[in-house]
Coordinates of C-alpha atoms in Angstrom, one line a residue:
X1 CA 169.9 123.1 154.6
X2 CA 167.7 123.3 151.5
X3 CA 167.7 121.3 148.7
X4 CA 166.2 120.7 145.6
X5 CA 166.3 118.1 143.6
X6 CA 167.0 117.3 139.9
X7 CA 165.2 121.1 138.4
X8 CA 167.4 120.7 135.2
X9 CA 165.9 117.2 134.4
X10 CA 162.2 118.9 135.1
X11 CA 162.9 121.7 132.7
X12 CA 163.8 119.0 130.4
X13 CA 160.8 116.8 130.9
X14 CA 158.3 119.7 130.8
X15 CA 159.7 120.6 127.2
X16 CA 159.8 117.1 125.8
X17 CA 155.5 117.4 127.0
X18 CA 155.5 120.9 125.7
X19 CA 157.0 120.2 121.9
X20 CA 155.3 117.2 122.0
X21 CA 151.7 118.9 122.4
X22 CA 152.3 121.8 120.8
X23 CA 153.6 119.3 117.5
X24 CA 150.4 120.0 115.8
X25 CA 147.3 117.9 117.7
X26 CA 144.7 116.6 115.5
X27 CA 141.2 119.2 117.1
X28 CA 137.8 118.8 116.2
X29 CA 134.5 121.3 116.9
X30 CA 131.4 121.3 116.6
X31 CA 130.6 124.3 114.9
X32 CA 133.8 123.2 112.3
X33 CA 132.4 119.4 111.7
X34 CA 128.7 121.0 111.5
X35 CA 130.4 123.3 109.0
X36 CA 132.0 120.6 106.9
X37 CA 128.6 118.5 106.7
X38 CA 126.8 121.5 105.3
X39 CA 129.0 122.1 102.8
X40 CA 129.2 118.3 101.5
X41 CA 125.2 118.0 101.8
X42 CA 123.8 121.5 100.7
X43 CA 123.6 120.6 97.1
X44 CA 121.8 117.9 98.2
X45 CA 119.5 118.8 101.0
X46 CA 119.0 122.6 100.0
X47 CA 119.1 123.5 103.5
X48 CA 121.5 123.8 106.9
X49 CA 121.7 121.1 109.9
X50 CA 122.3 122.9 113.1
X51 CA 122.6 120.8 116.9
X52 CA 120.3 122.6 118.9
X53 CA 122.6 122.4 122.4
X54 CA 119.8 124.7 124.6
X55 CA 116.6 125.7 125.3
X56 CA 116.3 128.7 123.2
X57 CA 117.8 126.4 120.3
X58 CA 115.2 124.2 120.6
X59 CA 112.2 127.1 120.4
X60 CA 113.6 129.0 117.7
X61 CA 113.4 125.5 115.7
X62 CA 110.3 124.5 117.0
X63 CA 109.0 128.3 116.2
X64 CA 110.3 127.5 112.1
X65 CA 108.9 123.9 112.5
X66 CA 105.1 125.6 113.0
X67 CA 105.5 128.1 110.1
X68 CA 106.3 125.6 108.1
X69 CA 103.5 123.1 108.5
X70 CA 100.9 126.3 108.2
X71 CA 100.5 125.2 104.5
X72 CA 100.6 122.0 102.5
X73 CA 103.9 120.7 103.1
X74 CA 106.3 120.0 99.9
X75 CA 109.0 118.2 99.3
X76 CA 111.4 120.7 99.7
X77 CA 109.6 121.9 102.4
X78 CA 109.7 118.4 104.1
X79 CA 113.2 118.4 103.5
X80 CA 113.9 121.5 105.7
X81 CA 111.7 120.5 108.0
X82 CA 113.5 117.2 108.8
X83 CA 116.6 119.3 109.0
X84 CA 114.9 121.5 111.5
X85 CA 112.6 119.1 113.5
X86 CA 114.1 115.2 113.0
X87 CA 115.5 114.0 116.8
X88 CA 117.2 110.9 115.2
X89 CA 119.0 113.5 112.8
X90 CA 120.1 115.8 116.1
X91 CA 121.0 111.9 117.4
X92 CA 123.2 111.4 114.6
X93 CA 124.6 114.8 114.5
X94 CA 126.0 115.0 118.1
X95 CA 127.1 110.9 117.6
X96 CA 129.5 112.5 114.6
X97 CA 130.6 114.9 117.2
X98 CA 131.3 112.7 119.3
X99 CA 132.9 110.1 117.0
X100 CA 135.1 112.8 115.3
X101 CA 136.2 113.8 119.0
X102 CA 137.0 110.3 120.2
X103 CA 139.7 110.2 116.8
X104 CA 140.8 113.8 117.6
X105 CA 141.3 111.6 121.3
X106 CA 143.6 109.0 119.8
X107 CA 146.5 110.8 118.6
X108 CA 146.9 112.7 121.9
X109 CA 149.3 111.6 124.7
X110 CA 148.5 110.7 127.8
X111 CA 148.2 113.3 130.7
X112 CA 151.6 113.5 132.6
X113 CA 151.5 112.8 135.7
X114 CA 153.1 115.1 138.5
X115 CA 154.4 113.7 142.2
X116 CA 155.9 115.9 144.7
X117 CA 157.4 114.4 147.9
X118 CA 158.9 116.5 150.7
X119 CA 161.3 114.5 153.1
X120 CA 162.9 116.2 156.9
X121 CA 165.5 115.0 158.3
X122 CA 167.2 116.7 161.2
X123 CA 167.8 120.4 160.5
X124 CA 167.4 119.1 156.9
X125 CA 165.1 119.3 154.2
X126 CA 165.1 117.8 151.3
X127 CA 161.7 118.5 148.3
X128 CA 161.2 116.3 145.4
X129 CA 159.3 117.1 142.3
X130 CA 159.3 114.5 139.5
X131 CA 157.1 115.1 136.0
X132 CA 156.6 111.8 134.4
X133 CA 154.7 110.7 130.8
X134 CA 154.7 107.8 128.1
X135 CA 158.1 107.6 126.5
X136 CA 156.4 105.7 123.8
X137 CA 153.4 107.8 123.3
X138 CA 155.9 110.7 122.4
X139 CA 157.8 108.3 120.0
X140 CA 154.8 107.4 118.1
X141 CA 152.9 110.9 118.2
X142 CA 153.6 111.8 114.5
X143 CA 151.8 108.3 113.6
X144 CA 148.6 108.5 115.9
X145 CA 148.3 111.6 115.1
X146 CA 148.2 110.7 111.4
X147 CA 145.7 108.0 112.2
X148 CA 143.6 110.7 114.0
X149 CA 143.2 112.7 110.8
X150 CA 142.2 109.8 109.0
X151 CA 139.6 108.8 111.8
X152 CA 138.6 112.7 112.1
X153 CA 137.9 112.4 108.2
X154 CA 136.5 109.6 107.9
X155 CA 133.8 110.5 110.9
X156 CA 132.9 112.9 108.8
X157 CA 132.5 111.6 105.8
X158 CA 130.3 109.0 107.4
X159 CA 128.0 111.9 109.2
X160 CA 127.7 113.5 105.7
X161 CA 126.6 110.2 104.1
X162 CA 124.1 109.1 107.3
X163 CA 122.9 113.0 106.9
X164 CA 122.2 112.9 103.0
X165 CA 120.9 109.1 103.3
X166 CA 117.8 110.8 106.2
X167 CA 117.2 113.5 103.5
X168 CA 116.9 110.9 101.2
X169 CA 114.0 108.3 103.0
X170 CA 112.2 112.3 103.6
X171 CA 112.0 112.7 99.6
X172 CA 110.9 109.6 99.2
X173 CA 108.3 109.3 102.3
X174 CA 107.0 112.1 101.1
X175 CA 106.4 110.8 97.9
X176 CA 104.8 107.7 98.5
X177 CA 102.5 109.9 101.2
X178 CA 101.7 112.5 98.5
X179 CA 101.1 109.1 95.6
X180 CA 98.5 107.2 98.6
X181 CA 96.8 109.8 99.1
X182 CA 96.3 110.1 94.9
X183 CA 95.3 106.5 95.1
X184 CA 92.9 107.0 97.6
X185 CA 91.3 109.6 95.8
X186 CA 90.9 107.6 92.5
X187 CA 89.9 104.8 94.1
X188 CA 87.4 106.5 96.1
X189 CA 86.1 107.3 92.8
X190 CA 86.3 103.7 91.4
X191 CA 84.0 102.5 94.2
X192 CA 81.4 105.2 93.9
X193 CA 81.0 104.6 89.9
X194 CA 80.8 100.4 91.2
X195 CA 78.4 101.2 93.7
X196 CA 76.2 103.5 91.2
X197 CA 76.4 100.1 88.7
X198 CA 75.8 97.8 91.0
X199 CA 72.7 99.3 91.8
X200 CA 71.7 100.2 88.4
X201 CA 72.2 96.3 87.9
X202 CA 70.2 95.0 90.8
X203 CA 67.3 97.9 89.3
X204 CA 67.7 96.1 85.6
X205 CA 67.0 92.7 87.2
X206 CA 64.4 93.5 89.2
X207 CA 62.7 95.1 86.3
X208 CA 64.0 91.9 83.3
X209 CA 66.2 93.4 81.5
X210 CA 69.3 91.9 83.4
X211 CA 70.4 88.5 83.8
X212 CA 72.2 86.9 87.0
X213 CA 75.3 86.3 85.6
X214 CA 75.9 90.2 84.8
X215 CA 74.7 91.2 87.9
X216 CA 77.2 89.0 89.5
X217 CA 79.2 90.4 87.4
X218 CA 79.0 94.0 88.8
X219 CA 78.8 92.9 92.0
X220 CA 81.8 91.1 91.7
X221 CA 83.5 94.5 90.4
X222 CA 82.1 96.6 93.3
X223 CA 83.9 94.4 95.9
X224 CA 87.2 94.2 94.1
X225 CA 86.8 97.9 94.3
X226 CA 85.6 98.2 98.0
X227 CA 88.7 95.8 98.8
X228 CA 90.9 98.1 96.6
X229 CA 89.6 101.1 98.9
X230 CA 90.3 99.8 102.2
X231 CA 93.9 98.9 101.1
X232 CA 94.5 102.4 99.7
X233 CA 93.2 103.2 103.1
X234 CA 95.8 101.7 105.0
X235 CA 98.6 102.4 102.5
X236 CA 97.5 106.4 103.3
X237 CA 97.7 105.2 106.9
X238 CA 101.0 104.0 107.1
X239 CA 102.8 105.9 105.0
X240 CA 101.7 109.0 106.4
X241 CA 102.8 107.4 109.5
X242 CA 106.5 107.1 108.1
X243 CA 106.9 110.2 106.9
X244 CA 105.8 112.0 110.4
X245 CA 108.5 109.4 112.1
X246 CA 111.4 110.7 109.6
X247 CA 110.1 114.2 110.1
X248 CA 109.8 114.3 114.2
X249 CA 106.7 115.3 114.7
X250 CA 104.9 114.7 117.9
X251 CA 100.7 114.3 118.2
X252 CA 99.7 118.1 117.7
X253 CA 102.4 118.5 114.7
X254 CA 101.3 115.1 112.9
X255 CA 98.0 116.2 113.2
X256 CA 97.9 119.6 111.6
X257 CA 100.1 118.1 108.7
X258 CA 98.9 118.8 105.5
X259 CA 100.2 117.4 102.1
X260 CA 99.8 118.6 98.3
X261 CA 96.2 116.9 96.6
X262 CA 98.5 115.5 93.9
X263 CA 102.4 114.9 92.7
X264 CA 104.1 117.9 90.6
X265 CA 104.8 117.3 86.7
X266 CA 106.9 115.0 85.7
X267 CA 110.2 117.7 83.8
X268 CA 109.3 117.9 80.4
X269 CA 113.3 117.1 78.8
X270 CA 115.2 114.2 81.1
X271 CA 118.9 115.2 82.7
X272 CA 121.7 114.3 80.7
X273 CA 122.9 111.1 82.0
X274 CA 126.7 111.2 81.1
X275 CA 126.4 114.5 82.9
X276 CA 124.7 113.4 86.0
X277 CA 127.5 110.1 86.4
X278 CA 130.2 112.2 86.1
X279 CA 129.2 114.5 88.7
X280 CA 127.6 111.3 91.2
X281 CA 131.3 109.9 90.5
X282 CA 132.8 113.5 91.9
X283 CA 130.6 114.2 94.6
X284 CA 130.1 110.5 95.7
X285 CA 130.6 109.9 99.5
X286 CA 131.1 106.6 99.7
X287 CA 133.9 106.2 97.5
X288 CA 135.5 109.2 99.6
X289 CA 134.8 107.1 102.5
X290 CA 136.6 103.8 100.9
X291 CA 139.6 105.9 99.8
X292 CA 140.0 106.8 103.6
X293 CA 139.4 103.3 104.8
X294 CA 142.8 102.5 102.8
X295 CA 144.6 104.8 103.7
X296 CA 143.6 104.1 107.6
X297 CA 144.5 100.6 106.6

């Protein structure tokens, strides 16, 4: 004799699972989160972040990384090349991935869990199947998985604003490279024209037509400008060494980097202000990212 044991109240159970996961589960991708970032930072960066997941990946970028640092590299062009080249930005793109998966995570049930038990007894036998899950995970499914949108949204919104804050330390690495270098330049220029008086001076002396007290003088003025040197030196020195750290560049890259002589033009009209408020007040991340915080309160 054969017999099974409670199928109608499986059937029933495996629905309740079924309706229950089928209700509408809050998903995440990578290719759709990736996809939402560029969209919120393109405006901004002027270019595309991609997670480079394999090998091939990783050459083609390396490949666009080289062609770019073939000439003097820009600001735009040190923008793009972040985008391409950064490992801290790939770091902070696959943490958003993973962040925006781990809320996707929370407003799923937990996995059912399936027993099976077959019992003999004489010329009988008797099989047992049971299909069990969280009554109260099913209850409150609608709400977690309310709370997962929020947390899927507000992952985002926080890997667009990490992503637009890294483009922004680039522009202005970049700059302050580009302006020590300038300084270097004129003060490189400074010290030859103190060095030429100073001599000249010493030569006057020598020869009576110069007192002590204004050679001292223009001695005094070539040091100032020897020290001024050597600082301008090591301003060039370390912010170089910042902008190669935001950029990713290992030894060979860093060392065929080449930068502009000299800061573009300043734009001859300014932007309208009451224009460019309005538009920060739009486009703003971080109040997006508040308004979320509420409503996940």
């Amino acid at each position: 004799m054969k017999r099974l044991t409670s199928p109608r109240g499986l059937k029933l159970s495996a629905a309740l699972v079924g309706i229950g996961v089928l209700s509408g589960c809050a998903s995440v991708s990578l290719e759709q989160n990736l996809h939402r970032v560029n969209q919120e930072t393109a405006a901004f960066s002027g270019g595309q972040v991609q997670l480079a997941r394999d090998a091939s990946e990783r050459k083609e970028r390396d490949l666009a990384a080289s062609q770019l640092l073939r000439s003097p590299l820009g600001q735009k062009e040190a923008v793009q090349l972040a985008l391409l080249n950064s490992a801290s930005l790939q770091a902070l793109l696959a943490q958003g991935w993973a962040d925006a998966a781990a809320g996707a995570q929370s407003g799923r049930i937990s996995n059912p869990a399936f027993s099976f038990e077959r019992m003999v007894k004489g010329d009988e036998l008797e099989l047992g199947r049971a299909l069990s899950f969280g009554l109260l995970d099913v209850l409150t499914l609608p709400v977690r998985q309310n709370l997962a949108r929020q947390r899927i949204e507000q992952a985002q919104l926080q890997l667009s604003g990490q992503v637009i804050d890294h483009v922004t330390r680039v522009r202005q690495a970049w700059v302050r490279a580009v302006a020590a270098q300038q300084t270097l330049n004129y003060a490189q220029q400074i010290v030859e024209a103190a060095e030429a008086s100073s001599e000249l001076a010493r030569r006057m002396q020598a020869a009576g037509n110069f007192n002590r007290l204004n050679r001292a003088r223009e001695q005094a003025f070539y040091a100032d400008a020897a020290t001024r040197l050597a600082t301008a030196q090591h301003q060039v020195t370390s912010t170089r060494e910042e902008l190669v750290r935001l950029l990713g560049l290992d030894e060979a890259q860093a060392n065929i980097l080449q930068l502009p002589q000299r800061l573009p033009d300043l734009p001859r009209e300014a932007l309208d202000a009451t224009a460019i408020g309005s538009m920060a007040t739009r486009t703003r991340l971080d109040i997006q990212l508040a308004l979320n915080v509420v409503n996940l309160a």
